[in-house]
C-alpha cells in the first residue's frame, strides 16, 4: 500500500470518527419524558433504558461511550425489578418541560432499601456541563438526604421548554427495584399524607392487637398470647424497616441497624410465629411430628440469626426470605392437619394463615424479582396482616369460649354425679360437702386472681394516662395536658370570679445554641430550664408545661397580674444566673417572658384570648432585646 493511500485512509477514518463523536451524546438517550402544564404525577419506569454493569466499574463517561450503546435495553415494566443481583444497574432518560410554565416538583425513587444511588443531571443545552450530582442510598446517614423522607427525593426545578438528561446508577445488596415517579410538589405531599394516614391505621391495628393480647397474657398467663404479641410487634418492625419508616423515625442515626433491621425483624417475627403456632395448636400433644418440625425450624432461625452477623446483607436477606416461604408453608400445613382432627380453633387459624401466607408469598416473590412491583405486591403483606389479625382474634375468642364451655360442662357433670351419689348412699353427702367446699375455694381463689388482674390493669391504665400527659424530653407536662388544664381552671375561675394569669416563656437564641453545640446539647438545655421553672413554681394549683419547641407555659389560677409578674421575674433571674455543665461545656441561657392576666366574667373572656395576650407580650419581650418580662 502506497504512502498516499495510507494518508487518505487515515484522514477518512479520522473524519468519520469525528462525525460519529458529534452524535454520541445527542443520540445516546432514545426515550424522552415530557412534562405538561397539568402534570401532577408521572410514573416513568416504562420510559427508561437500563444497562447492567456486572462488575460495578463503569463511570458516567463509560456508559455514554458509543461502544456500549447496543447494551442499553428498553424497560418494559412500570417498575424495573431485577431481584437480588450483585450487578450495578444504570438507568437513563431525557426529561423535558414541554409546557410554557416553570415546573417545580420532585423525582421520587420509591424503594427505601437501595444501598447506593448516584443521580446525574446533565443539561440538554450543554451535555458536558454536569449539574450538581446527588449521592443517595440507605448506606448514608439519614441526615445527609437532600429532603428528609423515607424514600429518596430529588428536587426538580425546570424553566419552560428546558431539558435534562438523567442518569441513575443503582447498586444494592437488597432487591434491585427502581419505582421512579415525577411529582408536582403539591400532588406529592397530598399523596404522601394519604399514604401516611393509611399506615397509621395499619400500625394502630397492630398496636391495639399487641396491647390487647398482652393484657390477656397478663390476665390468664397463657404463653401463646405472649408469642402472638411478639409476632405482631415483629411484623410491624418488618414493615417499618421495608417501608423506610424505621430509618426515618426510629434509628436514623444507626447505619448498622438500618442495614440489619429487615433481616432481624423478619427472623424475630418468624421465630415468634412458629412458637405461637406450636403453642396455640397444642402440637406437642396433638402431633409429635409437627412439634419436632417446629423445634427444628426454631433452631434454623437461631442459626440464621448468628449467621447474619457474619454473612453479607445480600445473602442474609435471601436466607430470611426463603425461611419466610418455608415457615408459611409449614404453618398452613399445621393448621390444615390439626383442623382435620376436628379442632374448631385450628379452622380459624388455617383460614387466617392461608390469607396471610398468600400475601407474604406475594411480597416475598416480589422481593425475589419474580413478581412486578406495584401497589398490590408492595402492600399485600399489610392487607393480609390486617385480615389475619382479625381472624386470629376470632380464633383466640373461640378458644376462650370453648374453655369456658368445657368448664360449664364439667360443672354440670359434677352436679349430676353428686345427685347420683346422694341417692346411692347417705355417706356420699359428706363427700359432696367436702367437694363443694373445695370447689367454692377454687372459685374464690380464681375470683380473687381475676380481681387482682383487673386491679393491675386499672393501675396500668392510670399509669399510661399519666405518662401520656408528660413531655418525654423535659419531664414537665405536655401541650395536651395544658390544653385540658386551662379549660378546666378557666371554668373554675369564672365560677369563683377569680383572676387567671398565664406566662409564656421562650428560650433566647435557642436555634443558635442548637446549631453551635448540637441537638443533644439543646435537649439538655431544655431539660435544665424546665427544671428551674418547675422548682420555682411551687403552688399546687399552678401548672408548668412545655408548649412546643423551646416554649414553656406557666398557668396561675386565682392569681392576679402583680403576683404573676413577681414569679415571672424570679424565673427569669433564676435562669439568667445559672451556669450548666452540658456535654463538658459551661453554658448559660436567658428567657423572654410574656405575661397576661384575665378575670373571666363574660362569654367574651376565653382561654384563647388569654393565650393570645400572653403570646403578644412574649413577642414584645423578644422584640425589645430578650431576657425580660413584658406584661400584656
Coordinates of C-alpha atoms in Angstrom, one line a residue:
X1 CA 0.0 0.0 0.0
X2 CA 1.5 3.4 -1.1
X3 CA 2.1 6.3 1.3
X4 CA -0.6 8.4 -0.4
X5 CA -3.2 5.6 0.0
X6 CA -2.4 5.3 3.7
X7 CA -2.7 9.0 4.3
X8 CA -6.1 9.1 2.5
X9 CA -7.4 6.1 4.7
X10 CA -6.1 7.7 7.9
X11 CA -7.9 11.0 7.1
X12 CA -11.1 9.1 6.2
X13 CA -11.0 7.2 9.5
X14 CA -10.3 10.4 11.5
X15 CA -13.1 12.4 9.8
X16 CA -15.6 9.5 10.3
X17 CA -14.7 9.3 13.9
X18 CA -15.2 13.0 14.4
X19 CA -18.6 12.9 12.8
X20 CA -19.6 9.9 14.9
X21 CA -18.4 11.7 18.0
X22 CA -20.7 14.6 17.3
X23 CA -23.7 12.3 17.6
X24 CA -22.5 10.3 20.6
X25 CA -24.3 12.5 23.2
X26 CA -27.0 13.8 21.0
X27 CA -28.4 10.4 20.2
X28 CA -27.5 8.4 23.3
X29 CA -30.8 8.8 25.1
X30 CA -33.6 7.4 23.0
X31 CA -36.6 7.9 25.3
X32 CA -38.0 11.3 26.4
X33 CA -40.3 12.1 29.3
X34 CA -42.3 15.3 28.7
X35 CA -43.8 17.4 31.5
X36 CA -47.0 19.2 30.6
X37 CA -48.7 22.1 32.4
X38 CA -51.2 19.7 34.0
X39 CA -48.7 17.1 35.1
X40 CA -49.2 16.1 38.8
X41 CA -47.5 12.7 38.9
X42 CA -45.9 10.6 36.2
X43 CA -44.6 7.0 36.6
X44 CA -41.7 6.7 34.2
X45 CA -40.4 3.2 34.7
X46 CA -41.5 2.1 31.2
X47 CA -39.8 5.1 29.7
X48 CA -36.3 4.2 30.9
X49 CA -33.4 2.4 29.4
X50 CA -31.1 0.4 31.6
X51 CA -27.6 -1.1 31.3
X52 CA -26.3 -3.9 33.6
X53 CA -22.8 -3.3 35.0
X54 CA -21.8 -6.8 36.1
X55 CA -18.6 -5.7 37.9
X56 CA -19.8 -2.3 39.0
X57 CA -16.9 -0.4 37.5
X58 CA -18.5 1.8 34.9
X59 CA -18.4 5.6 35.3
X60 CA -20.8 8.1 33.7
X61 CA -18.4 8.7 30.8
X62 CA -18.1 4.9 30.3
X63 CA -21.8 4.3 29.9
X64 CA -22.1 7.1 27.4
X65 CA -19.5 5.7 25.1
X66 CA -20.7 4.6 21.7
X67 CA -19.3 1.1 22.2
X68 CA -21.9 0.5 24.9
X69 CA -24.9 1.9 23.1
X70 CA -26.1 -1.5 22.0
X71 CA -26.2 -2.8 25.6
X72 CA -28.8 -0.3 26.7
X73 CA -32.2 -2.1 26.9
X74 CA -35.6 -0.5 26.9
X75 CA -37.5 -1.1 30.1
X76 CA -41.0 -2.7 29.6
X77 CA -42.1 -2.6 33.2
X78 CA -43.5 0.3 35.1
X79 CA -41.1 -0.6 37.9
X80 CA -37.9 -2.2 36.8
X81 CA -37.2 -5.2 39.1
X82 CA -34.0 -7.3 38.8
X83 CA -34.4 -9.2 42.2
X84 CA -31.3 -9.9 44.2
X85 CA -28.3 -9.1 42.0
X86 CA -24.7 -8.3 42.6
X87 CA -24.5 -6.2 39.5
X88 CA -24.8 -2.4 39.4
X89 CA -27.5 -1.0 37.0
X90 CA -27.6 2.2 35.1
X91 CA -30.8 3.9 34.0
X92 CA -31.3 6.9 31.7
X93 CA -34.0 9.1 30.2
X94 CA -34.4 12.6 28.8
X95 CA -36.7 14.9 30.8
X96 CA -38.2 17.9 29.1
X97 CA -40.5 20.6 30.3
X98 CA -42.9 20.9 27.3
X99 CA -45.1 23.5 29.0
X100 CA -44.9 27.3 29.0
X101 CA -44.6 27.3 32.8
X102 CA -41.8 26.7 35.2
X103 CA -42.1 23.2 36.7
X104 CA -41.3 22.7 40.4
X105 CA -41.5 19.2 41.7
X106 CA -39.7 16.1 42.9
X107 CA -38.1 13.0 41.4
X108 CA -39.0 10.1 43.8
X109 CA -37.1 6.8 43.9
X110 CA -39.6 4.8 46.0
X111 CA -37.7 1.9 47.3
X112 CA -36.0 2.8 50.7
X113 CA -33.6 -0.2 50.9
X114 CA -31.4 0.7 47.9
X115 CA -27.8 1.0 49.2
X116 CA -26.1 3.2 46.7
X117 CA -27.8 5.7 44.3
X118 CA -25.9 8.1 42.1
X119 CA -28.0 10.6 40.2
X120 CA -26.6 12.8 37.4
X121 CA -28.5 15.6 35.7
X122 CA -27.0 16.9 32.5
X123 CA -28.2 20.0 30.8
X124 CA -29.6 19.2 27.3
X125 CA -28.2 22.6 26.1
X126 CA -24.7 21.7 27.1
X127 CA -24.4 18.0 27.8
X128 CA -20.8 18.1 29.0
X129 CA -21.7 20.6 31.7
X130 CA -23.0 18.5 34.7
X131 CA -25.3 19.9 37.2
X132 CA -24.7 19.0 40.9
X133 CA -24.8 15.3 41.4
X134 CA -26.9 13.6 44.1
X135 CA -25.4 10.7 46.1
X136 CA -28.1 8.8 47.9
X137 CA -28.9 5.4 49.4
X138 CA -29.5 3.9 52.8
X139 CA -25.8 3.3 53.2
X140 CA -25.6 7.0 54.1
X141 CA -26.8 8.7 57.2
X142 CA -30.4 9.8 57.1
X143 CA -29.4 13.4 57.9
X144 CA -27.4 13.6 54.6
X145 CA -30.5 13.3 52.4
X146 CA -31.5 16.3 50.4
X147 CA -35.1 16.0 51.6
X148 CA -35.7 14.1 54.9
X149 CA -38.1 11.4 53.7
X150 CA -38.4 7.6 53.9
X151 CA -38.0 7.5 50.1
X152 CA -35.2 9.2 48.0
X153 CA -36.4 12.6 46.8
X154 CA -34.6 14.9 44.4
X155 CA -35.9 18.4 43.8
X156 CA -36.6 19.3 40.2
X157 CA -36.9 22.9 39.1
X158 CA -37.2 23.3 35.3
X159 CA -37.8 26.5 33.4
X160 CA -40.2 26.3 30.5
X161 CA -39.0 24.3 27.4
X162 CA -35.8 23.2 29.2
X163 CA -34.5 19.6 29.1
X164 CA -32.2 17.5 31.1
X165 CA -30.5 14.1 30.5
X166 CA -30.9 12.0 33.7
X167 CA -28.5 9.1 34.5
X168 CA -29.1 7.0 37.6
X169 CA -26.7 4.3 38.9
X170 CA -28.1 1.8 41.5
X171 CA -26.1 -0.8 43.4
X172 CA -27.6 -2.6 46.4
X173 CA -27.5 -5.8 48.4
X174 CA -31.3 -5.8 48.6
X175 CA -33.7 -6.4 45.8
X176 CA -32.8 -4.1 42.9
X177 CA -36.0 -2.3 42.2
X178 CA -36.5 1.2 40.9
X179 CA -40.0 2.6 41.3
X180 CA -39.5 6.1 39.8
X181 CA -42.1 8.8 39.7
X182 CA -42.0 12.5 38.9
X183 CA -44.3 14.6 41.1
X184 CA -45.6 18.1 41.2
X185 CA -44.9 19.4 44.7
X186 CA -48.4 19.7 46.0
X187 CA -49.5 16.4 44.5
X188 CA -46.7 14.6 46.2
X189 CA -47.3 15.9 49.6
X190 CA -51.1 15.2 49.3
X191 CA -50.4 11.6 48.2
X192 CA -47.8 11.2 50.9
X193 CA -50.3 12.4 53.6
X194 CA -52.9 9.9 52.4
X195 CA -50.3 7.1 52.5
X196 CA -49.2 8.0 56.0
X197 CA -52.9 8.1 57.1
X198 CA -53.4 4.5 55.9
X199 CA -50.1 3.4 57.5
X200 CA -51.4 5.0 60.8
X201 CA -54.5 2.8 60.5
X202 CA -52.4 -0.3 59.9
X203 CA -49.9 0.4 62.7
X204 CA -52.8 1.4 65.0
X205 CA -54.4 -2.0 64.4
X206 CA -51.1 -3.7 65.2
X207 CA -50.6 -1.7 68.4
X208 CA -54.2 -2.3 69.6
X209 CA -53.9 -6.1 69.0
X210 CA -50.5 -6.2 70.7
X211 CA -51.7 -4.4 73.8
X212 CA -54.9 -6.3 74.0
X213 CA -53.2 -9.7 73.8
X214 CA -50.5 -8.5 76.2
X215 CA -53.2 -7.7 78.7
X216 CA -54.9 -11.1 78.1
X217 CA -51.5 -12.8 78.6
X218 CA -51.0 -10.9 81.9
X219 CA -54.6 -12.0 83.0
X220 CA -54.6 -15.7 82.1
X221 CA -50.8 -16.5 81.9
X222 CA -51.2 -18.3 78.6
X223 CA -47.8 -18.1 76.9
X224 CA -49.3 -18.4 73.4
X225 CA -50.7 -14.9 73.8
X226 CA -47.2 -13.6 74.6
X227 CA -45.7 -15.1 71.4
X228 CA -48.6 -13.7 69.4
X229 CA -47.7 -10.2 70.8
X230 CA -44.1 -10.8 69.8
X231 CA -45.2 -11.8 66.3
X232 CA -47.4 -8.7 65.9
X233 CA -44.5 -6.4 67.1
X234 CA -42.0 -8.3 64.8
X235 CA -44.2 -8.0 61.8
X236 CA -44.8 -4.3 62.4
X237 CA -41.0 -4.0 62.6
X238 CA -40.6 -5.8 59.3
X239 CA -43.0 -3.4 57.5
X240 CA -41.4 -0.3 59.2
X241 CA -37.9 -1.4 58.0
X242 CA -39.0 -2.2 54.5
X243 CA -41.0 1.0 54.1
X244 CA -38.2 3.2 55.4
X245 CA -40.3 4.4 58.4
X246 CA -37.9 2.9 60.9
X247 CA -34.9 4.6 59.3
X248 CA -36.8 8.0 59.3
X249 CA -38.3 7.9 62.8
X250 CA -36.5 5.3 64.9
X251 CA -32.9 4.5 64.0
X252 CA -32.0 7.4 61.8
X253 CA -28.5 7.7 63.3
X254 CA -27.6 4.0 63.0
X255 CA -26.5 2.7 59.6
X256 CA -25.7 -0.7 61.1
X257 CA -29.2 -1.1 62.4
X258 CA -30.7 0.1 59.1
X259 CA -28.6 -2.5 57.2
X260 CA -29.7 -5.3 59.5
X261 CA -33.2 -4.3 60.6
X262 CA -35.0 -6.1 57.8
X263 CA -33.2 -9.3 58.4
X264 CA -33.5 -9.4 62.2
X265 CA -37.1 -8.2 62.2
X266 CA -38.1 -11.0 59.8
X267 CA -36.2 -13.6 61.9
X268 CA -37.8 -12.3 65.1
X269 CA -41.3 -12.4 63.6
X270 CA -40.9 -15.8 62.1
X271 CA -39.5 -17.2 65.4
X272 CA -42.4 -15.8 67.3
X273 CA -45.0 -17.2 64.8
X274 CA -43.5 -20.7 64.9
X275 CA -43.6 -20.8 68.7
X276 CA -47.1 -19.3 68.7
X277 CA -48.3 -21.9 66.2
X278 CA -46.8 -24.7 68.3
X279 CA -48.5 -23.4 71.5
X280 CA -51.8 -22.3 70.1
X281 CA -52.4 -25.6 68.2
X282 CA -51.0 -27.7 71.1
X283 CA -48.8 -29.6 68.6
X284 CA -46.8 -31.3 71.4
X285 CA -50.0 -33.2 72.4
X286 CA -51.7 -33.5 69.0
X287 CA -48.9 -34.1 66.6
X288 CA -45.4 -35.1 67.7
X289 CA -44.0 -34.8 64.1
X290 CA -45.3 -31.3 63.7
X291 CA -43.9 -30.4 67.1
X292 CA -40.4 -31.7 66.3
X293 CA -40.6 -29.9 62.9
X294 CA -41.3 -26.6 64.8
X295 CA -38.3 -27.3 67.0
X296 CA -36.0 -27.8 64.0
X297 CA -37.4 -24.6 62.4
X298 CA -36.7 -22.6 65.6
X299 CA -33.1 -23.9 65.6
X300 CA -32.7 -22.9 62.0
X301 CA -33.9 -19.4 62.7
X302 CA -31.5 -19.1 65.7
X303 CA -28.7 -20.4 63.4
X304 CA -29.7 -17.9 60.7
X305 CA -29.6 -15.1 63.3
X306 CA -26.0 -15.9 64.2
X307 CA -25.0 -16.2 60.5
X308 CA -26.5 -12.8 59.8
X309 CA -23.6 -11.3 61.8
X310 CA -21.1 -13.0 59.5
X311 CA -22.7 -13.1 56.1
X312 CA -23.3 -10.0 53.8
X313 CA -26.7 -8.5 53.8
X314 CA -27.5 -9.7 50.3
X315 CA -27.1 -13.3 51.4
X316 CA -28.7 -12.9 54.8
X317 CA -31.9 -11.3 53.4
X318 CA -32.2 -14.2 50.9
X319 CA -32.0 -16.7 53.7
X320 CA -34.6 -14.8 55.7
X321 CA -37.0 -14.6 52.7
X322 CA -36.6 -18.3 52.0
X323 CA -37.3 -19.0 55.7
X324 CA -40.5 -16.9 55.4
X325 CA -41.7 -19.0 52.5
X326 CA -40.8 -22.3 54.2
X327 CA -42.4 -21.3 57.5
X328 CA -45.5 -20.0 55.7
X329 CA -46.0 -23.5 54.1
X330 CA -45.3 -25.2 57.5
X331 CA -47.8 -23.0 59.4
X332 CA -50.6 -23.5 56.8
X333 CA -49.9 -27.3 56.7
X334 CA -50.0 -27.5 60.5
X335 CA -53.3 -25.6 60.6
X336 CA -54.9 -27.9 57.9
X337 CA -53.7 -31.1 59.7
X338 CA -54.9 -30.1 63.2
X339 CA -58.2 -28.7 61.8
X340 CA -58.8 -32.1 60.2
X341 CA -58.8 -33.6 63.7
X342 CA -61.9 -31.5 64.4
X343 CA -60.5 -28.7 66.4
X344 CA -62.5 -25.6 65.7
X345 CA -59.8 -23.0 66.6
X346 CA -57.5 -24.7 64.1
X347 CA -60.0 -23.9 61.4
X348 CA -59.9 -20.2 62.2
X349 CA -56.2 -20.4 62.3
X350 CA -56.0 -22.1 58.9
X351 CA -58.2 -19.6 57.2
X352 CA -56.3 -16.7 58.8
X353 CA -52.9 -18.0 57.9
X354 CA -54.0 -19.0 54.4
X355 CA -54.8 -15.4 53.7
X356 CA -51.7 -14.1 55.3
X357 CA -49.3 -16.6 53.8
X358 CA -50.6 -15.9 50.3
X359 CA -50.0 -12.2 50.9
X360 CA -46.5 -12.9 52.3
X361 CA -45.7 -15.2 49.4
X362 CA -46.7 -12.4 47.0
X363 CA -44.4 -9.9 48.9
X364 CA -41.5 -12.4 49.0
X365 CA -41.8 -13.3 45.3
X366 CA -41.9 -9.5 44.6
X367 CA -38.6 -9.1 46.5
X368 CA -37.0 -12.0 44.7
X369 CA -37.9 -10.4 41.4
X370 CA -40.5 -13.0 40.2
X371 CA -43.4 -10.6 40.5
X372 CA -43.6 -7.0 39.4
X373 CA -43.5 -4.2 42.0
X374 CA -46.8 -2.3 42.2
X375 CA -49.2 -1.0 44.8
X376 CA -50.7 -4.5 45.3
X377 CA -47.5 -6.5 45.6
X378 CA -45.9 -3.9 47.9
X379 CA -48.8 -3.6 50.3
X380 CA -50.1 -7.2 50.1
X381 CA -48.3 -8.0 53.4
X382 CA -50.1 -5.3 55.3
X383 CA -53.5 -6.2 53.8
X384 CA -53.0 -9.8 54.7
X385 CA -51.8 -9.0 58.2
X386 CA -54.9 -6.9 58.9
X387 CA -57.2 -9.7 57.8
X388 CA -55.1 -12.3 59.6
X389 CA -55.1 -10.3 62.9
X390 CA -58.9 -10.1 62.7
X391 CA -59.4 -13.8 62.1
X392 CA -56.9 -14.8 64.7
X393 CA -58.7 -12.6 67.2
X394 CA -61.8 -14.7 66.4
X395 CA -59.8 -17.9 66.9
X396 CA -58.5 -16.7 70.3
X397 CA -62.0 -15.7 71.3
X398 CA -63.3 -19.1 70.2
X399 CA -60.7 -20.8 72.3
X400 CA -61.7 -18.8 75.4
X401 CA -65.4 -19.7 74.8
X402 CA -64.5 -23.3 74.3
X403 CA -62.6 -23.5 77.5
X404 CA -65.5 -21.8 79.4
X405 CA -68.0 -24.2 77.9
X406 CA -65.8 -27.1 78.9
X407 CA -65.7 -25.8 82.5
X408 CA -69.5 -25.4 82.5
X409 CA -69.9 -28.9 81.2
X410 CA -67.6 -30.3 83.9
X411 CA -69.6 -28.4 86.5
X412 CA -72.9 -29.9 85.2
X413 CA -71.3 -33.4 85.3
X414 CA -70.1 -32.9 88.8
X415 CA -73.7 -31.9 89.9
X416 CA -75.1 -34.9 88.2
X417 CA -72.7 -37.3 89.8
X418 CA -73.4 -35.6 93.2
X419 CA -77.1 -36.4 92.9
X420 CA -76.4 -40.0 92.0
X421 CA -74.1 -40.4 94.9
X422 CA -76.7 -38.9 97.3
X423 CA -79.3 -41.4 96.1
X424 CA -76.9 -44.3 96.2
X425 CA -75.5 -43.8 99.7
X426 CA -76.1 -41.4 102.5
X427 CA -72.4 -41.3 103.2
X428 CA -71.7 -39.5 99.9
X429 CA -73.4 -36.4 101.4
X430 CA -70.3 -35.7 103.5
X431 CA -68.1 -36.3 100.5
X432 CA -70.2 -34.0 98.4
X433 CA -70.0 -31.2 101.0
X434 CA -66.2 -31.5 101.1
X435 CA -66.1 -31.4 97.3
X436 CA -68.4 -28.4 97.3
X437 CA -66.2 -26.6 99.8
X438 CA -63.1 -27.3 97.6
X439 CA -64.9 -26.1 94.6
X440 CA -66.0 -22.9 96.4
X441 CA -62.5 -22.3 97.5
X442 CA -61.2 -22.7 93.9
X443 CA -63.9 -20.3 92.7
X444 CA -63.0 -17.7 95.3
X445 CA -59.3 -18.2 94.5
X446 CA -60.0 -17.7 90.8
X447 CA -62.2 -14.7 91.5
X448 CA -59.5 -13.1 93.6
X449 CA -57.0 -13.7 90.9
X450 CA -59.3 -12.1 88.3
X451 CA -60.0 -9.1 90.6
X452 CA -56.2 -8.7 91.1
X453 CA -55.7 -8.9 87.4
X454 CA -58.4 -6.2 86.8
X455 CA -56.8 -4.1 89.5
X456 CA -53.4 -4.4 87.9
X457 CA -54.9 -3.5 84.6
X458 CA -56.6 -0.4 86.1
X459 CA -53.3 0.7 87.7
X460 CA -51.6 0.2 84.3
X461 CA -54.2 2.3 82.6
X462 CA -53.8 5.0 85.2
X463 CA -50.0 5.0 84.7
X464 CA -50.5 5.0 80.9
X465 CA -52.8 8.0 81.2
X466 CA -50.3 9.8 83.4
X467 CA -47.4 9.1 81.0
X468 CA -49.4 10.4 78.1
X469 CA -49.5 13.9 79.8
X470 CA -45.8 14.1 80.4
X471 CA -43.3 15.6 77.9
X472 CA -40.8 12.8 77.2
X473 CA -37.8 15.2 76.9
X474 CA -38.2 17.7 79.8
X475 CA -40.3 15.7 82.3
X476 CA -42.9 18.5 82.7
X477 CA -46.5 18.4 81.5
X478 CA -47.0 18.4 77.7
X479 CA -49.2 20.6 75.4
X480 CA -52.1 18.1 75.5
X481 CA -52.3 18.4 79.3
X482 CA -52.0 22.1 79.2
X483 CA -54.9 22.4 76.7
X484 CA -57.2 20.4 79.1
X485 CA -55.9 22.2 82.3
X486 CA -56.6 25.7 81.0
X487 CA -60.1 24.8 80.1
X488 CA -60.8 23.3 83.5
X489 CA -59.1 26.0 85.5
X490 CA -60.7 28.8 83.4
X491 CA -64.2 27.5 84.2
X492 CA -63.3 27.4 88.0
X493 CA -62.0 31.0 87.9
X494 CA -65.2 32.0 86.0
X495 CA -67.4 30.4 88.7
X496 CA -65.4 31.9 91.6
X497 CA -64.9 35.3 89.8
X498 CA -61.2 35.0 90.3
X499 CA -58.4 36.2 88.0
X500 CA -56.2 33.9 86.0
X501 CA -52.6 34.7 84.9
X502 CA -50.6 33.0 82.1
X503 CA -46.9 33.2 81.4
X504 CA -45.4 32.2 78.1
X505 CA -41.6 31.7 78.1
X506 CA -39.2 31.3 75.2
X507 CA -35.5 30.4 75.4
X508 CA -33.5 33.1 73.8
X509 CA -31.3 32.2 70.8
X510 CA -32.1 28.5 71.2
X511 CA -31.6 27.8 67.5
X512 CA -28.1 29.3 67.7
X513 CA -27.4 27.0 70.6
X514 CA -28.6 24.0 68.7
X515 CA -26.5 24.9 65.6
X516 CA -23.4 25.6 67.6
X517 CA -23.4 22.8 70.1
X518 CA -25.7 20.2 68.6
X519 CA -29.2 18.9 69.3
X520 CA -28.2 16.8 72.2
X521 CA -26.8 19.9 74.0
X522 CA -30.1 21.7 73.1
X523 CA -32.1 18.8 74.7
X524 CA -30.0 19.1 77.9
X525 CA -30.7 22.9 77.9
X526 CA -34.4 22.3 77.6
X527 CA -34.4 19.8 80.5
X528 CA -32.3 22.2 82.7
X529 CA -34.5 25.2 82.1
X530 CA -37.7 23.1 82.6
X531 CA -36.2 22.0 86.0
X532 CA -35.6 25.6 87.0
X533 CA -39.2 26.6 86.1
X534 CA -40.7 23.6 87.8
X535 CA -38.7 24.2 91.0
X536 CA -39.7 27.9 91.1
X537 CA -43.4 27.3 90.6
X538 CA -44.4 25.7 93.9
X539 CA -48.1 26.3 94.4
X540 CA -50.1 23.0 93.9
X541 CA -52.7 24.5 91.7
X542 CA -50.2 26.1 89.3
X543 CA -49.2 24.2 86.2
X544 CA -46.0 24.1 84.1
X545 CA -46.0 22.6 80.6
X546 CA -43.9 22.5 77.5
X547 CA -45.9 24.4 74.9
X548 CA -43.8 23.4 71.9
X549 CA -40.2 23.6 70.7
X550 CA -38.3 25.9 73.2
X551 CA -41.5 27.4 74.6
X552 CA -43.0 26.8 78.0
X553 CA -46.2 28.0 79.7
X554 CA -47.0 28.6 83.4
X555 CA -50.7 28.7 84.3
X556 CA -51.5 30.5 87.6
X557 CA -55.2 30.1 88.5
X558 CA -56.6 32.6 91.1
X559 CA -53.5 34.7 90.7
X560 CA -53.5 38.4 89.8
X561 CA -51.1 40.1 87.5
X562 CA -48.8 41.5 90.2
X563 CA -48.3 38.1 91.8
X564 CA -47.6 36.5 88.3
X565 CA -45.2 39.3 87.4
X566 CA -43.1 38.7 90.6
X567 CA -43.0 35.0 89.8
X568 CA -42.0 35.6 86.2
X569 CA -39.2 37.9 87.2
X570 CA -38.0 35.3 89.7
X571 CA -37.9 32.6 87.0
X572 CA -36.1 34.9 84.5
X573 CA -33.4 35.8 87.1
X574 CA -33.0 32.2 88.2
X575 CA -32.4 31.1 84.6
X576 CA -30.0 34.0 83.9
X577 CA -27.9 33.3 87.0
X578 CA -27.5 29.6 86.3
X579 CA -24.5 28.1 84.6
X580 CA -24.9 24.5 83.4
X581 CA -22.3 21.8 82.6
X582 CA -23.7 20.3 79.4
X583 CA -21.6 17.9 77.4
X584 CA -18.5 19.1 79.1
X585 CA -19.2 22.7 78.3
X586 CA -20.2 25.5 80.6
X587 CA -23.3 27.2 79.2
X588 CA -25.9 29.7 80.3
X589 CA -29.1 30.9 78.8
X590 CA -31.8 33.5 79.2
X591 CA -35.5 33.5 78.6
X592 CA -38.1 36.1 77.4
X593 CA -41.4 36.0 79.2
X594 CA -44.8 37.4 78.2
X595 CA -47.4 37.6 80.9
X596 CA -51.1 38.2 80.7
X597 CA -54.0 38.2 83.2
X598 CA -57.7 37.9 82.7
X599 CA -60.8 37.9 85.0
X600 CA -63.2 35.7 83.1
X601 CA -66.6 37.2 83.9
X602 CA -68.2 37.4 80.4
X603 CA -68.5 34.9 77.5
X604 CA -66.0 37.1 75.5
X605 CA -63.3 36.1 78.0
X606 CA -61.9 32.9 76.7
X607 CA -58.7 30.8 77.2
X608 CA -57.8 31.6 73.6
X609 CA -57.9 35.3 74.3
X610 CA -55.6 34.9 77.4
X611 CA -53.1 32.8 75.4
X612 CA -53.1 35.4 72.6
X613 CA -52.4 38.2 75.0
X614 CA -49.6 36.3 76.7
X615 CA -48.1 35.4 73.3
X616 CA -48.3 39.0 72.2
X617 CA -46.5 40.1 75.3
X618 CA -43.8 37.4 74.7
X619 CA -43.2 38.7 71.2
X620 CA -42.8 42.2 72.6
X621 CA -40.2 40.9 75.1
X622 CA -38.3 39.2 72.3
X623 CA -38.5 42.2 70.1
X624 CA -37.3 44.5 72.9
X625 CA -34.0 42.8 73.4
X626 CA -35.0 39.5 75.0
X627 CA -34.1 38.4 78.6
X628 CA -37.0 40.4 80.1
X629 CA -40.6 40.2 81.2
X630 CA -43.3 42.0 79.3
X631 CA -46.9 42.5 80.5
X632 CA -49.9 42.4 78.2

